[in-house]
């Protein structure tokens, strides 16, 4: 037997040994030949089975699959909360454009988390979404209560025409109302998710999830109260256009 033939035979024997230990063995590998040896021991192995065995080896026993099964919603929401906290720490006065831009980002990430197939019923994710919404709604409430700071009133123009300060206030109220309308839609989805969590907890008799659902309902009530306050402030100013 030549050296190349010996090398090929050795490679096939190693492959057969791997396949004997692999959970991905194919039916033909269990078939015994006339002299009592398995087909695998003679080197007759499926190409698909070899590929599967290599994939298992490269994946370190399934770790790669576990990583693929994870979503980034919790991390995205947590990073966003840290970002909002940093803004509050650095600024005593929050410009409305800061509020609007951050609210838009919060609503986008919240919408993604609430429709994520993996975490839309995760109570920690739901709590984070409500905490983020509560933060930006508080900003909107403070911004609506006080008179506009000079630096909080960037000029609004339409072509070459500069909008008056009075009309600028109307635009401000309109934008706040838009934020509230979008937030209301998100709150309705939150209510549905909390209801689903409660139903699942009752079916499975999971005491800790029942307590989580109760805490989430309380937090949701607080958020809705804050949103109503902003609406009342806008109406009291006669700017509910």
CSV table of C-alpha atoms in Angstrom, one decimal:
chain,number,residue,atom,x,y,z
A,1,UNK,CA,0.0,0.0,0.0
A,2,UNK,CA,1.4,3.4,-1.0
A,3,UNK,CA,1.9,6.3,1.5
A,4,UNK,CA,-1.0,8.2,-0.1
A,5,UNK,CA,-3.3,5.3,0.3
A,6,UNK,CA,-2.3,4.8,3.9
A,7,UNK,CA,-2.9,8.5,4.6
A,8,UNK,CA,-6.3,8.4,3.0
A,9,UNK,CA,-7.2,5.2,5.0
A,10,UNK,CA,-6.0,6.9,8.2
A,11,UNK,CA,-8.1,10.0,7.5
A,12,UNK,CA,-11.2,7.9,6.8
A,13,UNK,CA,-10.7,5.9,10.0
A,14,UNK,CA,-10.5,9.1,12.0
A,15,UNK,CA,-13.6,10.5,10.4
A,16,UNK,CA,-15.4,7.2,11.2
A,17,UNK,CA,-14.3,7.5,14.8
A,18,UNK,CA,-15.6,11.0,15.0
A,19,UNK,CA,-19.0,10.0,13.6
A,20,UNK,CA,-19.3,7.0,16.0
A,21,UNK,CA,-19.1,9.5,18.9
A,22,UNK,CA,-21.3,12.1,17.2
A,23,UNK,CA,-25.0,12.5,17.9
A,24,UNK,CA,-25.5,13.3,14.2
A,25,UNK,CA,-24.9,9.7,13.0
A,26,UNK,CA,-27.0,8.7,10.0
A,27,UNK,CA,-29.0,5.4,9.7
A,28,UNK,CA,-26.5,3.8,7.3
A,29,UNK,CA,-23.8,4.2,10.0
A,30,UNK,CA,-25.6,1.6,12.1
A,31,UNK,CA,-25.8,-1.0,9.3
A,32,UNK,CA,-23.5,-3.9,9.9
A,33,UNK,CA,-21.7,-5.6,7.0
A,34,UNK,CA,-21.3,-9.3,6.6
A,35,UNK,CA,-18.1,-9.5,8.6
A,36,UNK,CA,-19.7,-7.7,11.5
A,37,UNK,CA,-18.1,-4.3,10.9
A,38,UNK,CA,-20.2,-1.2,10.7
A,39,UNK,CA,-20.4,0.8,7.5
A,40,UNK,CA,-18.8,3.7,9.4
A,41,UNK,CA,-15.8,1.6,10.3
A,42,UNK,CA,-15.2,0.9,6.6
A,43,UNK,CA,-15.2,4.6,5.9
A,44,UNK,CA,-18.7,4.8,4.4
A,45,UNK,CA,-20.0,8.0,6.0
A,46,UNK,CA,-22.6,10.6,4.9
A,47,UNK,CA,-21.1,13.9,3.7
A,48,UNK,CA,-24.0,15.7,5.4
A,49,UNK,CA,-23.2,13.8,8.6
A,50,UNK,CA,-19.5,14.8,8.4
A,51,UNK,CA,-20.5,18.5,7.8
A,52,UNK,CA,-22.8,18.3,10.9
A,53,UNK,CA,-20.0,16.8,13.0
A,54,UNK,CA,-17.6,19.6,11.9
A,55,UNK,CA,-20.2,22.2,12.6
A,56,UNK,CA,-20.7,20.8,16.1
A,57,UNK,CA,-17.0,20.8,16.7
A,58,UNK,CA,-16.6,24.4,15.4
A,59,UNK,CA,-19.5,25.6,17.5
A,60,UNK,CA,-18.0,24.4,20.8
A,61,UNK,CA,-20.9,22.1,21.6
A,62,UNK,CA,-23.7,24.5,20.7
A,63,UNK,CA,-22.4,27.8,22.2
A,64,UNK,CA,-22.8,29.6,18.9
A,65,UNK,CA,-26.4,28.5,18.7
A,66,UNK,CA,-27.1,29.9,22.1
A,67,UNK,CA,-25.6,33.3,21.1
A,68,UNK,CA,-27.7,33.3,18.0
A,69,UNK,CA,-30.8,32.7,20.1
A,70,UNK,CA,-30.2,35.8,22.2
A,71,UNK,CA,-31.6,39.2,21.2
A,72,UNK,CA,-30.2,42.7,22.1
A,73,UNK,CA,-33.4,44.3,23.4
A,74,UNK,CA,-32.5,44.3,27.0
A,75,UNK,CA,-29.0,45.7,26.3
A,76,UNK,CA,-30.4,48.4,23.9
A,77,UNK,CA,-33.0,49.6,26.5
A,78,UNK,CA,-30.4,49.6,29.3
A,79,UNK,CA,-28.0,51.6,27.3
A,80,UNK,CA,-30.7,54.1,26.4
A,81,UNK,CA,-31.6,54.5,30.1
A,82,UNK,CA,-28.0,55.2,30.9
A,83,UNK,CA,-28.0,57.8,28.1
A,84,UNK,CA,-31.1,59.6,29.4
A,85,UNK,CA,-29.6,59.5,32.9
A,86,UNK,CA,-26.4,61.2,31.6
A,87,UNK,CA,-28.5,63.9,29.9
A,88,UNK,CA,-30.3,64.7,33.2
A,89,UNK,CA,-27.1,64.8,35.2
A,90,UNK,CA,-25.4,67.2,32.8
A,91,UNK,CA,-28.3,69.6,32.2
A,92,UNK,CA,-30.4,71.5,34.7
A,93,UNK,CA,-32.5,72.9,31.8
A,94,UNK,CA,-33.6,70.5,29.1
A,95,UNK,CA,-34.4,71.9,25.7
A,96,UNK,CA,-37.5,70.7,24.0
A,97,UNK,CA,-35.6,69.6,21.0
A,98,UNK,CA,-33.6,67.3,23.3
A,99,UNK,CA,-36.8,65.9,24.7
A,100,UNK,CA,-38.3,65.3,21.2
A,101,UNK,CA,-35.2,63.6,19.8
A,102,UNK,CA,-34.8,61.4,22.9
A,103,UNK,CA,-38.5,60.5,22.9
A,104,UNK,CA,-38.3,59.5,19.3
A,105,UNK,CA,-35.4,57.2,20.0
A,106,UNK,CA,-37.2,55.7,23.1
A,107,UNK,CA,-40.4,55.0,21.1
A,108,UNK,CA,-38.5,53.3,18.3
A,109,UNK,CA,-36.5,51.0,20.7
A,110,UNK,CA,-39.6,50.3,22.8
A,111,UNK,CA,-41.6,49.3,19.7
A,112,UNK,CA,-38.9,46.9,18.7
A,113,UNK,CA,-38.8,45.3,22.2
A,114,UNK,CA,-42.5,45.0,22.5
A,115,UNK,CA,-42.7,43.1,19.2
A,116,UNK,CA,-39.6,40.9,19.8
A,117,UNK,CA,-40.6,37.3,19.7
A,118,UNK,CA,-38.1,36.5,22.5
A,119,UNK,CA,-38.6,39.2,25.1
A,120,UNK,CA,-42.0,40.9,24.5
A,121,UNK,CA,-43.3,39.1,27.7
A,122,UNK,CA,-40.1,39.6,29.7
A,123,UNK,CA,-41.1,41.6,32.8
A,124,UNK,CA,-37.7,43.2,33.0
A,125,UNK,CA,-38.0,44.5,29.5
A,126,UNK,CA,-41.5,45.8,30.1
A,127,UNK,CA,-40.3,47.6,33.2
A,128,UNK,CA,-37.4,49.2,31.3
A,129,UNK,CA,-39.8,50.4,28.5
A,130,UNK,CA,-42.0,52.1,31.1
A,131,UNK,CA,-39.1,53.6,32.9
A,132,UNK,CA,-37.8,55.1,29.6
A,133,UNK,CA,-41.3,56.4,28.7
A,134,UNK,CA,-41.8,57.9,32.2
A,135,UNK,CA,-38.5,59.7,31.9
A,136,UNK,CA,-39.2,61.5,28.6
A,137,UNK,CA,-42.8,62.2,29.6
A,138,UNK,CA,-41.5,63.9,32.8
A,139,UNK,CA,-39.3,66.0,30.6
A,140,UNK,CA,-42.2,66.9,28.4
A,141,UNK,CA,-44.3,67.8,31.4
A,142,UNK,CA,-41.6,70.1,32.8
A,143,UNK,CA,-41.1,71.7,29.4
A,144,UNK,CA,-44.8,72.4,29.0
A,145,UNK,CA,-45.2,73.9,32.5
A,146,UNK,CA,-42.7,76.7,32.4
A,147,UNK,CA,-42.3,79.6,30.0
A,148,UNK,CA,-39.9,79.0,27.2
A,149,UNK,CA,-36.3,79.7,27.9
A,150,UNK,CA,-34.7,81.9,25.2
A,151,UNK,CA,-32.4,79.0,24.2
A,152,UNK,CA,-35.4,76.6,24.2
A,153,UNK,CA,-37.1,78.5,21.3
A,154,UNK,CA,-35.1,77.9,18.1
A,155,UNK,CA,-36.5,80.0,15.2
A,156,UNK,CA,-39.2,78.3,13.1
A,157,UNK,CA,-39.2,79.4,9.5
A,158,UNK,CA,-41.3,78.6,6.5
A,159,UNK,CA,-39.2,79.5,3.5
A,160,UNK,CA,-38.1,83.1,4.2
A,161,UNK,CA,-40.9,83.7,6.7
A,162,UNK,CA,-40.0,83.5,10.4
A,163,UNK,CA,-42.8,82.2,12.6
A,164,UNK,CA,-43.7,84.4,15.5
A,165,UNK,CA,-43.1,83.4,19.1
A,166,UNK,CA,-46.9,82.9,19.6
A,167,UNK,CA,-47.1,80.6,16.6
A,168,UNK,CA,-44.0,78.9,17.8
A,169,UNK,CA,-45.8,78.0,21.1
A,170,UNK,CA,-48.6,76.5,19.1
A,171,UNK,CA,-46.1,74.4,17.2
A,172,UNK,CA,-44.5,73.3,20.4
A,173,UNK,CA,-47.9,72.2,21.7
A,174,UNK,CA,-48.6,70.3,18.5
A,175,UNK,CA,-45.3,68.5,18.8
A,176,UNK,CA,-45.9,67.6,22.4
A,177,UNK,CA,-49.4,66.3,21.4
A,178,UNK,CA,-47.8,64.2,18.7
A,179,UNK,CA,-45.4,62.7,21.3
A,180,UNK,CA,-48.3,61.9,23.6
A,181,UNK,CA,-50.3,60.3,20.7
A,182,UNK,CA,-47.4,58.0,19.8
A,183,UNK,CA,-46.7,57.3,23.5
A,184,UNK,CA,-50.4,56.4,24.0
A,185,UNK,CA,-50.1,53.7,21.2
A,186,UNK,CA,-47.1,52.3,23.0
A,187,UNK,CA,-48.9,52.3,26.3
A,188,UNK,CA,-51.7,50.3,24.8
A,189,UNK,CA,-49.3,47.6,23.6
A,190,UNK,CA,-47.7,47.6,27.1
A,191,UNK,CA,-51.2,47.0,28.6
A,192,UNK,CA,-51.7,44.0,26.3
A,193,UNK,CA,-48.3,42.6,27.2
A,194,UNK,CA,-48.9,42.9,30.9
A,195,UNK,CA,-52.2,41.2,30.6
A,196,UNK,CA,-50.5,38.3,28.7
A,197,UNK,CA,-47.9,38.1,31.5
A,198,UNK,CA,-50.7,37.9,34.1
A,199,UNK,CA,-52.6,35.2,32.2
A,200,UNK,CA,-49.5,33.1,31.8
A,201,UNK,CA,-48.6,33.5,35.4
A,202,UNK,CA,-52.0,32.4,36.6
A,203,UNK,CA,-52.0,29.4,34.2
A,204,UNK,CA,-48.6,28.2,35.4
A,205,UNK,CA,-49.2,29.3,39.0
A,206,UNK,CA,-46.0,31.3,39.1
A,207,UNK,CA,-46.2,33.5,42.2
A,208,UNK,CA,-43.2,35.7,41.3
A,209,UNK,CA,-44.6,36.5,37.8
A,210,UNK,CA,-48.0,37.4,39.4
A,211,UNK,CA,-46.2,39.9,41.6
A,212,UNK,CA,-44.3,41.3,38.6
A,213,UNK,CA,-47.5,41.8,36.7
A,214,UNK,CA,-49.0,43.6,39.7
A,215,UNK,CA,-46.0,45.9,39.9
A,216,UNK,CA,-46.1,46.5,36.2
A,217,UNK,CA,-49.8,47.5,36.3
A,218,UNK,CA,-48.9,50.0,39.1
A,219,UNK,CA,-46.1,51.5,37.0
A,220,UNK,CA,-48.3,51.7,34.0
A,221,UNK,CA,-51.0,53.6,36.0
A,222,UNK,CA,-48.3,56.2,37.0
A,223,UNK,CA,-47.2,56.6,33.4
A,224,UNK,CA,-50.8,57.2,32.2
A,225,UNK,CA,-51.3,59.7,35.0
A,226,UNK,CA,-48.2,61.7,33.9
A,227,UNK,CA,-49.4,61.7,30.3
A,228,UNK,CA,-52.8,63.0,31.4
A,229,UNK,CA,-51.1,65.8,33.3
A,230,UNK,CA,-49.2,66.9,30.2
A,231,UNK,CA,-52.4,67.0,28.2
A,232,UNK,CA,-54.1,69.1,30.9
A,233,UNK,CA,-51.2,71.5,30.9
A,234,UNK,CA,-51.4,72.0,27.2
A,235,UNK,CA,-55.1,72.5,27.3
A,236,UNK,CA,-54.8,75.0,30.2
A,237,UNK,CA,-52.5,77.1,28.0
A,238,UNK,CA,-55.0,77.1,25.2
A,239,UNK,CA,-52.6,75.4,23.0
A,240,UNK,CA,-54.3,72.1,22.4
A,241,UNK,CA,-54.4,72.6,18.6
